[in-house]
Amino acid sequence: MAASMSGVDNTEVNTPSINLTSFQKKTRSKLLSIPGTRPSVQNGQLLVSTGVTSLDFLLGGGLAVGAVLLIEEDRYDSYSRMILKYFLAEGVVCQHELFFGSAQDSPDDILQELPSPIMDDVAIPKPVEHTRLSAEPQDRVDAMKIAWRYQNLPKVQSTLTSSSRFGHYYDVSKTMEAEIRQAARCHYFYLPDHPKQTMSSHSPTLESYSALLKSLQEVIQKEGFAVAASSAKSRNILRIGLHSLGSSLWGDDLCCCDNPKHPHALTNFLYGLRALLRSSLAVAVVTVPSHLIQNRALMGRIAKLSDTAIALESFKGSERETNPLYKDYHGLLHVRQVPHLNCLASQFPDHKDLAFKLKRKQFSIERLHLPPDLSETVSRVSRGEVPRVTSPASTCSLSTSTNKDLDF
Amino acid sequence: MLLELLHGSDSGGFVLIRDSVHYSGRHLLKSFINAALHREEHVHVLLFEVGEQELIYGFKEIQRLHIHNAYEDPLGWTSTTDLTTQHFCLNYLTKILNETSQQKASILVIDSLSWILRHVSTTTICSTLHQLKKGGAVKTIMGLLHADMHQKGTVGSVCHLATSLITVAPGKAGDNCTAMITKRTKSGKVLQEEHALKINEDLTITVLKKSSNAEPAVHEELQTDPTANLTFNLRLSDKEREAKEKLLLPFMFSNDKKNAFLHTGTGSGQILYEPDANDDYDQEDPDDDLDV
């Protein structure tokens, strides 16, 4: 067990050893040990890091091999694209193979935008416990005079972190160096490179999606990612990133009309993708511009067809941007679906209100906690949800201000 | 930000003007064309919605303005014109762009996209626009879209492609308008600004007021300051502040003791004794003078 978890590349599984006794240890079926993966603590599933450590924690340790993560894009597609880049960058650092499918960006563009990994191992933002204070406590800005015993504790323990380190951290202000990038093997699917062939209108899916699925199948077969393939060489994981499926650039009018001509095209593709992934050593991250899809039932079906689904809602451009509650964060994160692979109960995150913030060295997902409301006009009626700064709230508080004399 | 767009300082991309029935965005589009002509760039206009006379009204020099007129016969019923809605595809557009201005990339203006969207499928238009955006023949694409003519999804899909989106709405008084501009930079950042503008007779723009965020709905609550009108004094004078800093509180330890508490040591206990004010800490041993 210890040997398989160390992640050492083992080319031969059965090393002959001299048996001094006739006792033979009953070995389990070979546990695959691939660099960059680890078995889950909950159900022994092989997990892969998504590149964002907070997201790994949310998903229960990491993304399971053979599963699909669906990301519903934010309005301007900035943060979902960032997560996709983190995912691919993590693949480069862990020496996995990459597959990138897009109708919008040429493959070179996205590969040049990958963030550069922070290579030193100590770059973990631990809560401050053992820092050696060399300077006088009074010289520090946040040194407290009376409550000095608490000055090293963090203010609120709100970041989601796990104790053991699995993923890597990336610096988004720098791009990955060319040597590291070129060491990784990448396969591409760029839609304008595949010319349109006329297909019969009876087919349930669009030709762009079927071409993508066919290309994926070829890569998996040829490069030996299928689980059933003979393990002549060391196994590796294929990371598949598919950008903006369902947008009009793929030829799908799901986002354009309320009654699309091929309503089942994307759902068929996702079904086929999941079937393909279950029998291969691959992980997929798919982004969908859900804010453009008008048919909510269809969106629900798409979420059901993937294993994990999260939605990003960025504050940019919405009226929530000026809300003082959200001023530290860049957006909200909603978990639409959690996977239950080989188990009955799934691992739900404890907290439902999650917000994300893209910092330079980390994409952090935190629990949204409200500061105490100390204004005079706090109404006595309990408001459990996050209060909205719209006119109903203002009338609510104005009405209680007339009863100010009665509040004590 | 509007002035930067107007002067074309950042090239490339797709500028989309989204208007509605309340305020027409054509004046703003004509101002953009005017500014481009002043910069001595070639402008190609695909005209579907208004006639040629109406378009060139107000322009001073139209030497570099090339109009491709599809107003009279947009669907090609009489087969007299050579531009119809079906001609909105990459090959034809690059051909007509290259035959007029060979050296420099030119600006393509589409008036209006709504017309084409009614007759050609949205996916085709989006892919054509995307390919035009990347190609070398066109420096900037400017389009006019009437948001209330289409379904929300269609408008959303086309706006998703735009690098700069300008939404015009009627302003407070008269001919003014408010323009909300959303710009997406290459690095993924999104900038937003709102301007109140007036478009003059000679198609120049005066910016009346600029605010970088949409102003929140103003509901002012008069918050009475609770620290006013008190019978006691809440502020400290300087002397009082100094005296306060100097006050020794009961659990204020020296720095060593604090550090020892904060970082629990390596295991062996340390006894740190600090004499209190009440302790009679006399260095001399009182037993010294005993003769025992």
PDB file of N, CA and C in Angstrom, chain A residues 71-101:
ATOM      1  N   ILE A  71     -18.610  23.107 -15.926  1.00  0.00           N
ATOM      2  CA  ILE A  71     -18.534  24.442 -15.341  1.00  0.00           C
ATOM      3  C   ILE A  71     -19.471  25.333 -16.133  1.00  0.00           C
ATOM      4  N   GLU A  72     -20.433  25.908 -15.445  1.00  0.00           N
ATOM      5  CA  GLU A  72     -21.315  26.854 -16.132  1.00  0.00           C
ATOM      6  C   GLU A  72     -20.627  28.209 -16.119  1.00  0.00           C
ATOM      7  N   GLU A  73     -20.441  28.757 -17.299  1.00  0.00           N
ATOM      8  CA  GLU A  73     -19.575  29.930 -17.400  1.00  0.00           C
ATOM      9  C   GLU A  73     -20.204  31.157 -16.781  1.00  0.00           C
ATOM     10  N   ASP A  74     -19.355  32.067 -16.363  1.00  0.00           N
ATOM     11  CA  ASP A  74     -19.853  33.371 -15.933  1.00  0.00           C
ATOM     12  C   ASP A  74     -20.084  34.224 -17.168  1.00  0.00           C
ATOM     13  N   ARG A  75     -20.618  35.388 -16.963  1.00  0.00           N
ATOM     14  CA  ARG A  75     -21.131  36.165 -18.081  1.00  0.00           C
ATOM     15  C   ARG A  75     -20.086  36.506 -19.124  1.00  0.00           C
ATOM     16  N   TYR A  76     -18.900  36.850 -18.721  1.00  0.00           N
ATOM     17  CA  TYR A  76     -17.881  37.240 -19.688  1.00  0.00           C
ATOM     18  C   TYR A  76     -16.819  36.175 -19.861  1.00  0.00           C
ATOM     19  N   ASP A  77     -17.081  34.987 -19.366  1.00  0.00           N
ATOM     20  CA  ASP A  77     -16.201  33.849 -19.586  1.00  0.00           C
ATOM     21  C   ASP A  77     -14.777  34.144 -19.146  1.00  0.00           C
ATOM     22  N   SER A  78     -14.599  34.854 -18.066  1.00  0.00           N
ATOM     23  CA  SER A  78     -13.219  35.092 -17.640  1.00  0.00           C
ATOM     24  C   SER A  78     -12.781  34.052 -16.626  1.00  0.00           C
ATOM     25  N   TYR A  79     -13.624  33.741 -15.637  1.00  0.00           N
ATOM     26  CA  TYR A  79     -13.182  32.849 -14.570  1.00  0.00           C
ATOM     27  C   TYR A  79     -13.277  31.393 -14.964  1.00  0.00           C
ATOM     28  N   SER A  80     -14.249  31.053 -15.802  1.00  0.00           N
ATOM     29  CA  SER A  80     -14.325  29.651 -16.214  1.00  0.00           C
ATOM     30  C   SER A  80     -13.129  29.319 -17.102  1.00  0.00           C
ATOM     31  N   ARG A  81     -12.725  30.287 -17.914  1.00  0.00           N
ATOM     32  CA  ARG A  81     -11.556  30.086 -18.751  1.00  0.00           C
ATOM     33  C   ARG A  81     -10.297  29.951 -17.900  1.00  0.00           C
ATOM     34  N   MET A  82     -10.291  30.676 -16.792  1.00  0.00           N
ATOM     35  CA  MET A  82      -9.161  30.606 -15.882  1.00  0.00           C
ATOM     36  C   MET A  82      -9.064  29.229 -15.258  1.00  0.00           C
ATOM     37  N   ILE A  83     -10.198  28.671 -14.887  1.00  0.00           N
ATOM     38  CA  ILE A  83     -10.177  27.336 -14.277  1.00  0.00           C
ATOM     39  C   ILE A  83      -9.730  26.304 -15.302  1.00  0.00           C
ATOM     40  N   LEU A  84     -10.146  26.492 -16.537  1.00  0.00           N
ATOM     41  CA  LEU A  84      -9.717  25.566 -17.585  1.00  0.00           C
ATOM     42  C   LEU A  84      -8.206  25.653 -17.759  1.00  0.00           C
ATOM     43  N   LYS A  85      -7.669  26.848 -17.681  1.00  0.00           N
ATOM     44  CA  LYS A  85      -6.227  27.010 -17.818  1.00  0.00           C
ATOM     45  C   LYS A  85      -5.481  26.393 -16.650  1.00  0.00           C
ATOM     46  N   TYR A  86      -6.035  26.529 -15.452  1.00  0.00           N
ATOM     47  CA  TYR A  86      -5.433  25.880 -14.291  1.00  0.00           C
ATOM     48  C   TYR A  86      -5.406  24.365 -14.471  1.00  0.00           C
ATOM     49  N   PHE A  87      -6.508  23.840 -14.997  1.00  0.00           N
ATOM     50  CA  PHE A  87      -6.619  22.398 -15.187  1.00  0.00           C
ATOM     51  C   PHE A  87      -5.546  21.908 -16.151  1.00  0.00           C
ATOM     52  N   LEU A  88      -5.388  22.628 -17.269  1.00  0.00           N
ATOM     53  CA  LEU A  88      -4.387  22.200 -18.244  1.00  0.00           C
ATOM     54  C   LEU A  88      -2.976  22.400 -17.708  1.00  0.00           C
ATOM     55  N   ALA A  89      -2.774  23.488 -16.960  1.00  0.00           N
ATOM     56  CA  ALA A  89      -1.438  23.729 -16.408  1.00  0.00           C
ATOM     57  C   ALA A  89      -1.063  22.637 -15.407  1.00  0.00           C
ATOM     58  N   GLU A  90      -2.058  22.198 -14.628  1.00  0.00           N
ATOM     59  CA  GLU A  90      -1.793  21.120 -13.674  1.00  0.00           C
ATOM     60  C   GLU A  90      -1.399  19.861 -14.418  1.00  0.00           C
ATOM     61  N   GLY A  91      -2.027  19.645 -15.591  1.00  0.00           N
ATOM     62  CA  GLY A  91      -1.661  18.491 -16.395  1.00  0.00           C
ATOM     63  C   GLY A  91      -0.230  18.562 -16.884  1.00  0.00           C
ATOM     64  N   VAL A  92       0.197  19.764 -17.252  1.00  0.00           N
ATOM     65  CA  VAL A  92       1.574  19.910 -17.717  1.00  0.00           C
ATOM     66  C   VAL A  92       2.540  19.635 -16.581  1.00  0.00           C
ATOM     67  N   VAL A  93       2.221  20.149 -15.394  1.00  0.00           N
ATOM     68  CA  VAL A  93       3.137  19.990 -14.263  1.00  0.00           C
ATOM     69  C   VAL A  93       3.198  18.536 -13.800  1.00  0.00           C
ATOM     70  N   CYS A  94       2.051  17.838 -13.863  1.00  0.00           N
ATOM     71  CA  CYS A  94       2.035  16.440 -13.433  1.00  0.00           C
ATOM     72  C   CYS A  94       2.420  15.501 -14.552  1.00  0.00           C
ATOM     73  N   GLN A  95       2.763  16.030 -15.702  1.00  0.00           N
ATOM     74  CA  GLN A  95       3.152  15.248 -16.861  1.00  0.00           C
ATOM     75  C   GLN A  95       2.052  14.339 -17.377  1.00  0.00           C
ATOM     76  N   HIS A  96       0.841  14.819 -17.333  1.00  0.00           N
ATOM     77  CA  HIS A  96      -0.235  14.088 -17.977  1.00  0.00           C
ATOM     78  C   HIS A  96      -0.324  14.571 -19.417  1.00  0.00           C
ATOM     79  N   GLU A  97      -1.110  13.855 -20.205  1.00  0.00           N
ATOM     80  CA  GLU A  97      -1.309  14.318 -21.571  1.00  0.00           C
ATOM     81  C   GLU A  97      -2.549  15.175 -21.638  1.00  0.00           C
ATOM     82  N   LEU A  98      -2.546  16.091 -22.566  1.00  0.00           N
ATOM     83  CA  LEU A  98      -3.645  17.049 -22.648  1.00  0.00           C
ATOM     84  C   LEU A  98      -4.394  16.890 -23.951  1.00  0.00           C
ATOM     85  N   PHE A  99      -5.679  17.185 -23.879  1.00  0.00           N
ATOM     86  CA  PHE A  99      -6.506  17.265 -25.080  1.00  0.00           C
ATOM     87  C   PHE A  99      -7.334  18.522 -24.930  1.00  0.00           C
ATOM     88  N   PHE A 100      -7.246  19.403 -25.891  1.00  0.00           N
ATOM     89  CA  PHE A 100      -8.007  20.649 -25.772  1.00  0.00           C
ATOM     90  C   PHE A 100      -8.888  20.812 -26.991  1.00  0.00           C
ATOM     91  N   GLY A 101     -10.180  20.989 -26.765  1.00  0.00           N
ATOM     92  CA  GLY A 101     -11.109  21.149 -27.870  1.00  0.00           C
ATOM     93  C   GLY A 101     -11.791  22.493 -27.778  1.00  0.00           C
TER      94      GLY A 101
END
